[in-house]
């Protein structure tokens, strides 16, 4: 499915540089991906002391793993990074991914935004290049955060038809987001409908414990419950701080107070 294969939490508008080079066009000729999203929007990577360098035309995302690890331009080998204090990485000890930034100028109809940091996008893309199976799971997380239940169901249905393990997508924990699961994210965003849907899919909560509205909606969507053992219950997943989704919900119950009072989020 196009959405699951290409969806990324990184904004495409900051992942492609302004180009027009013949070899780029030839590489994409005959595909539906030309021009790539954002191709005409990223104007210039700020090489330390070399703004306007023609190598700014490179699509860095294609070399994300190399750029994220070396902090060098894949074409001219110049250091791209500065540290967060603004010093050039070329004259500093090797930057860690936590302290390095790679700056670009972003141009759209609203004008030019300067010093956009590409490091997070590069780190994400490098991870996805090494773990392509995580793409649909990370797309699923975006939908959990945004409350896109129809998109979630479409994604899971498409992945199931392609033979993917739907349970692993539902219970995926993102190492780039503090090991949060979709349930953590939906609780943080107070997405009550998504929370109930995730509990329906991947918890041992008794069917009769779900509100009639939730059960009827599941039937309407043709959404069956996954076979889940106690140690696979999504409610038991902990983020990198040791928090379950219930722990987060208790900090700010909001619309989730009914679930908390009924013990629906308790592992």
CSV table of C-alpha atoms in Angstrom, one decimal:
chain,number,residue,atom,x,y,z
A,1,UNK,CA,0.0,0.0,0.0
A,2,UNK,CA,1.4,3.4,-0.9
A,3,UNK,CA,0.6,5.0,2.4
A,4,UNK,CA,2.3,2.3,4.5
A,5,UNK,CA,5.4,2.1,2.3
A,6,UNK,CA,6.1,5.8,2.0
A,7,UNK,CA,4.6,7.4,5.1
A,8,UNK,CA,7.1,8.9,7.4
A,9,UNK,CA,6.8,11.2,10.4
A,10,UNK,CA,9.5,13.4,8.9
A,11,UNK,CA,8.3,16.1,6.7
A,12,UNK,CA,9.1,15.4,3.1
A,13,UNK,CA,9.4,19.1,2.4
A,14,UNK,CA,12.7,19.0,4.3
A,15,UNK,CA,14.1,15.8,2.9
A,16,UNK,CA,14.9,16.7,-0.7
A,17,UNK,CA,17.1,19.4,-2.0
A,18,UNK,CA,16.5,21.6,-5.0
A,19,UNK,CA,17.9,19.8,-8.0
A,20,UNK,CA,17.5,19.4,-11.7
A,21,UNK,CA,20.6,17.4,-12.3
A,22,UNK,CA,20.3,15.0,-15.2
A,23,UNK,CA,21.4,12.0,-13.3
A,24,UNK,CA,18.7,12.5,-10.7
A,25,UNK,CA,16.0,12.7,-13.3
A,26,UNK,CA,17.4,9.6,-15.1
A,27,UNK,CA,17.4,7.7,-11.9
A,28,UNK,CA,13.7,8.4,-11.4
A,29,UNK,CA,12.6,8.2,-15.0
A,30,UNK,CA,9.8,5.8,-15.6
A,31,UNK,CA,8.6,5.9,-12.0
A,32,UNK,CA,5.7,7.7,-10.3
A,33,UNK,CA,8.1,9.3,-7.8
A,34,UNK,CA,9.4,12.1,-9.9
A,35,UNK,CA,9.7,14.9,-8.8
A,36,UNK,CA,10.0,13.7,-5.2
A,37,UNK,CA,8.0,15.5,-2.6
A,38,UNK,CA,9.7,18.7,-1.5
A,39,UNK,CA,12.2,18.6,-4.5
A,40,UNK,CA,11.8,22.3,-5.2
A,41,UNK,CA,11.7,23.5,-1.6
A,42,UNK,CA,15.0,22.9,0.1
A,43,UNK,CA,17.2,25.5,-1.4
A,44,UNK,CA,20.6,25.2,0.3
A,45,UNK,CA,22.4,23.3,2.9
A,46,UNK,CA,24.5,25.5,5.1
A,47,UNK,CA,28.0,24.1,4.8
A,48,UNK,CA,30.1,25.7,7.5
A,49,UNK,CA,31.7,28.6,5.7
A,50,UNK,CA,30.5,27.2,2.3
A,51,UNK,CA,26.9,28.4,1.9
A,52,UNK,CA,25.8,28.0,-1.7
A,53,UNK,CA,28.1,25.1,-2.3
A,54,UNK,CA,26.7,23.2,-5.4
A,55,UNK,CA,26.7,20.0,-3.5
A,56,UNK,CA,23.6,21.3,-1.7
A,57,UNK,CA,21.7,19.8,-4.6
A,58,UNK,CA,22.2,16.3,-3.2
A,59,UNK,CA,19.2,14.5,-1.9
A,60,UNK,CA,20.7,13.7,1.5
A,61,UNK,CA,18.0,11.4,2.5
A,62,UNK,CA,19.2,8.8,0.0
A,63,UNK,CA,22.5,8.8,2.0
A,64,UNK,CA,21.0,9.3,5.4
A,65,UNK,CA,22.9,6.5,7.1
A,66,UNK,CA,26.2,7.8,6.0
A,67,UNK,CA,25.4,11.5,6.7
A,68,UNK,CA,24.0,10.7,10.1
A,69,UNK,CA,27.1,8.8,11.2
A,70,UNK,CA,29.8,10.9,9.5
A,71,UNK,CA,28.1,14.3,9.4
A,72,UNK,CA,29.7,14.8,6.0
A,73,UNK,CA,28.3,15.8,2.7
A,74,UNK,CA,28.1,12.6,0.6
A,75,UNK,CA,29.5,14.4,-2.5
A,76,UNK,CA,32.2,16.8,-1.3
A,77,UNK,CA,33.1,15.3,2.1
A,78,UNK,CA,32.6,18.7,3.8
A,79,UNK,CA,31.3,18.7,7.3
A,80,UNK,CA,27.7,19.7,7.3
A,81,UNK,CA,27.1,19.9,11.1
A,82,UNK,CA,27.4,22.6,13.7
A,83,UNK,CA,26.9,22.0,17.4
A,84,UNK,CA,24.0,23.4,19.2
A,85,UNK,CA,26.1,26.3,20.4
A,86,UNK,CA,26.7,27.2,16.7
A,87,UNK,CA,30.3,26.2,16.3
A,88,UNK,CA,31.4,24.4,13.1
A,89,UNK,CA,31.9,20.7,13.5
A,90,UNK,CA,34.8,20.9,11.1
A,91,UNK,CA,37.0,22.4,13.9
A,92,UNK,CA,35.5,20.5,16.8
A,93,UNK,CA,35.8,17.0,18.2
A,94,UNK,CA,33.4,14.6,16.5
A,95,UNK,CA,29.8,15.7,17.3
A,96,UNK,CA,27.4,13.3,18.9
A,97,UNK,CA,23.9,13.0,17.3
A,98,UNK,CA,22.6,14.8,20.4
A,99,UNK,CA,24.7,17.9,19.9
A,100,UNK,CA,25.0,18.2,16.1
A,101,UNK,CA,22.7,20.1,13.9
A,102,UNK,CA,22.6,20.2,10.1
A,103,UNK,CA,21.0,23.4,8.8
A,104,UNK,CA,19.1,24.2,5.7
A,105,UNK,CA,16.9,27.0,4.3
A,106,UNK,CA,13.3,26.1,3.5
A,107,UNK,CA,11.4,28.0,0.9
A,108,UNK,CA,7.6,27.8,0.2
A,109,UNK,CA,4.8,30.2,-0.6
A,110,UNK,CA,5.0,31.8,2.8
A,111,UNK,CA,8.6,32.8,2.3
A,112,UNK,CA,12.0,31.5,3.5
A,113,UNK,CA,12.6,29.8,6.8
A,114,UNK,CA,16.2,29.8,7.7
A,115,UNK,CA,18.3,27.4,9.8
A,116,UNK,CA,15.9,24.4,9.6
A,117,UNK,CA,17.6,21.5,11.4
A,118,UNK,CA,17.6,18.3,9.3
A,119,UNK,CA,19.3,16.1,11.9
A,120,UNK,CA,16.1,14.5,13.2
A,121,UNK,CA,14.9,13.7,9.7
A,122,UNK,CA,18.3,12.2,8.8
A,123,UNK,CA,18.4,10.2,12.0
A,124,UNK,CA,14.8,8.9,11.3
A,125,UNK,CA,15.5,8.0,7.7
A,126,UNK,CA,18.8,6.3,8.6
A,127,UNK,CA,16.9,4.1,11.1
A,128,UNK,CA,14.2,3.3,8.6
A,129,UNK,CA,16.8,2.4,6.0
A,130,UNK,CA,18.2,-0.1,8.5
A,131,UNK,CA,14.8,-1.2,9.6
A,132,UNK,CA,12.4,-0.9,6.7
A,133,UNK,CA,9.8,-3.1,8.5
A,134,UNK,CA,9.3,-0.2,10.9
A,135,UNK,CA,7.8,2.1,8.3
A,136,UNK,CA,4.2,0.9,8.6
A,137,UNK,CA,4.5,0.8,12.4
A,138,UNK,CA,5.7,4.4,12.6
A,139,UNK,CA,2.9,5.4,10.2
A,140,UNK,CA,0.5,3.6,12.5
A,141,UNK,CA,1.9,5.7,15.4
A,142,UNK,CA,1.2,8.9,13.6
A,143,UNK,CA,-2.4,7.8,13.1
A,144,UNK,CA,-2.7,6.9,16.7
A,145,UNK,CA,-1.6,10.4,17.7
A,146,UNK,CA,-3.9,12.1,15.2
A,147,UNK,CA,-7.0,10.1,15.9
A,148,UNK,CA,-7.1,8.7,12.4
A,149,UNK,CA,-9.0,5.5,13.1
A,150,UNK,CA,-10.1,4.9,9.5
A,151,UNK,CA,-6.4,5.2,8.4
A,152,UNK,CA,-5.3,2.8,11.1
A,153,UNK,CA,-7.8,0.2,10.1
A,154,UNK,CA,-6.9,0.5,6.4
A,155,UNK,CA,-3.2,0.2,7.2
A,156,UNK,CA,-3.7,-2.9,9.3
A,157,UNK,CA,-6.0,-4.5,6.7
A,158,UNK,CA,-3.5,-3.8,3.9
A,159,UNK,CA,-0.5,-5.1,5.9
A,160,UNK,CA,-2.5,-8.2,6.9
A,161,UNK,CA,-3.2,-8.9,3.3
A,162,UNK,CA,0.5,-8.6,2.5
A,163,UNK,CA,1.3,-11.2,5.2
A,164,UNK,CA,2.6,-8.8,7.9
A,165,UNK,CA,2.3,-9.5,11.6
A,166,UNK,CA,-0.4,-7.1,12.5
A,167,UNK,CA,0.1,-7.7,16.2
A,168,UNK,CA,3.7,-6.5,16.0
A,169,UNK,CA,2.6,-3.3,14.3
A,170,UNK,CA,-0.1,-2.6,17.0
A,171,UNK,CA,2.4,-3.3,19.8
A,172,UNK,CA,5.4,-1.6,18.2
A,173,UNK,CA,7.5,0.6,20.5
A,174,UNK,CA,9.5,3.4,18.8
A,175,UNK,CA,13.2,3.7,19.8
A,176,UNK,CA,13.2,7.2,18.3
A,177,UNK,CA,10.4,8.3,20.5
A,178,UNK,CA,11.4,7.0,23.9
A,179,UNK,CA,10.0,3.5,23.3
A,180,UNK,CA,6.5,4.7,23.3
A,181,UNK,CA,3.7,2.5,21.9
A,182,UNK,CA,0.6,3.6,20.0
A,183,UNK,CA,-1.3,3.4,23.2
A,184,UNK,CA,1.1,5.7,25.0
A,185,UNK,CA,0.8,8.2,22.2
A,186,UNK,CA,-3.0,8.0,22.0
A,187,UNK,CA,-3.3,8.5,25.7
A,188,UNK,CA,-1.0,11.5,25.6
A,189,UNK,CA,-3.1,13.0,22.9
A,190,UNK,CA,-6.4,12.1,24.7
A,191,UNK,CA,-7.6,10.1,21.6
A,192,UNK,CA,-10.3,8.1,23.5
A,193,UNK,CA,-11.6,6.3,20.4
A,194,UNK,CA,-8.1,5.2,19.4
A,195,UNK,CA,-7.4,4.0,23.0
A,196,UNK,CA,-10.5,1.9,23.0
A,197,UNK,CA,-9.6,0.5,19.5
A,198,UNK,CA,-6.1,-0.5,20.6
A,199,UNK,CA,-7.5,-2.2,23.7
A,200,UNK,CA,-9.9,-4.0,21.5
A,201,UNK,CA,-7.1,-5.2,19.2
A,202,UNK,CA,-4.4,-6.0,21.6
A,203,UNK,CA,-5.4,-6.4,25.2
A,204,UNK,CA,-6.9,-9.2,27.4
A,205,UNK,CA,-9.7,-6.9,28.5
A,206,UNK,CA,-13.0,-8.9,28.5
A,207,UNK,CA,-15.2,-8.1,25.5
A,208,UNK,CA,-18.2,-7.3,27.7
A,209,UNK,CA,-16.1,-4.6,29.4
A,210,UNK,CA,-16.2,-2.5,26.2
A,211,UNK,CA,-18.9,0.1,25.7
A,212,UNK,CA,-21.7,-0.9,23.3
A,213,UNK,CA,-20.6,1.9,21.0
A,214,UNK,CA,-17.1,0.5,20.7
A,215,UNK,CA,-18.3,-3.0,20.1
A,216,UNK,CA,-20.8,-1.9,17.4
A,217,UNK,CA,-18.1,0.2,15.7
A,218,UNK,CA,-15.7,-2.8,15.7
A,219,UNK,CA,-18.4,-4.9,14.1
A,220,UNK,CA,-19.1,-2.2,11.5
A,221,UNK,CA,-15.5,-2.0,10.6
A,222,UNK,CA,-15.1,-5.8,10.6
A,223,UNK,CA,-12.4,-5.4,13.2
A,224,UNK,CA,-11.8,-8.7,15.0
A,225,UNK,CA,-9.8,-9.1,18.2
A,226,UNK,CA,-6.3,-10.4,18.0
A,227,UNK,CA,-5.3,-13.5,20.0
A,228,UNK,CA,-3.3,-11.9,22.9
A,229,UNK,CA,-1.6,-13.6,25.8
A,230,UNK,CA,-1.2,-11.8,29.1
A,231,UNK,CA,2.5,-11.0,28.4
A,232,UNK,CA,1.5,-9.5,25.0
A,233,UNK,CA,-1.1,-7.1,26.5
A,234,UNK,CA,-0.5,-3.6,25.1
A,235,UNK,CA,-1.3,-2.2,28.5
A,236,UNK,CA,1.8,-3.7,29.9
A,237,UNK,CA,4.2,-2.0,27.5
A,238,UNK,CA,6.5,0.5,29.2
A,239,UNK,CA,8.4,3.4,27.6
A,240,UNK,CA,12.0,4.2,28.3
A,241,UNK,CA,11.0,5.9,31.6
A,242,UNK,CA,9.2,2.8,32.8
A,243,UNK,CA,5.8,4.3,32.3
A,244,UNK,CA,2.7,2.3,31.1
A,245,UNK,CA,-0.1,4.1,29.3
A,246,UNK,CA,-2.1,4.0,32.5
A,247,UNK,CA,0.7,5.9,34.3
A,248,UNK,CA,0.6,8.7,31.7
A,249,UNK,CA,-3.2,8.8,31.8
A,250,UNK,CA,-3.2,9.3,35.6
A,251,UNK,CA,-1.1,12.4,35.2
A,252,UNK,CA,-3.8,14.1,33.1
A,253,UNK,CA,-7.0,12.0,32.9
A,254,UNK,CA,-9.1,14.3,30.9
A,255,UNK,CA,-11.5,12.4,28.7
A,256,UNK,CA,-9.8,9.1,29.8
A,257,UNK,CA,-11.1,9.3,33.4
A,258,UNK,CA,-13.8,6.8,32.6
A,259,UNK,CA,-11.3,4.2,31.4
A,260,UNK,CA,-9.2,4.8,34.5
A,261,UNK,CA,-12.1,4.5,36.9
A,262,UNK,CA,-13.2,1.3,35.2
A,263,UNK,CA,-9.7,-0.2,35.3
A,264,UNK,CA,-9.6,-0.5,31.5
A,265,UNK,CA,-6.0,0.7,31.3
A,266,UNK,CA,-4.7,-1.5,34.1
A,267,UNK,CA,-2.4,-4.3,32.8
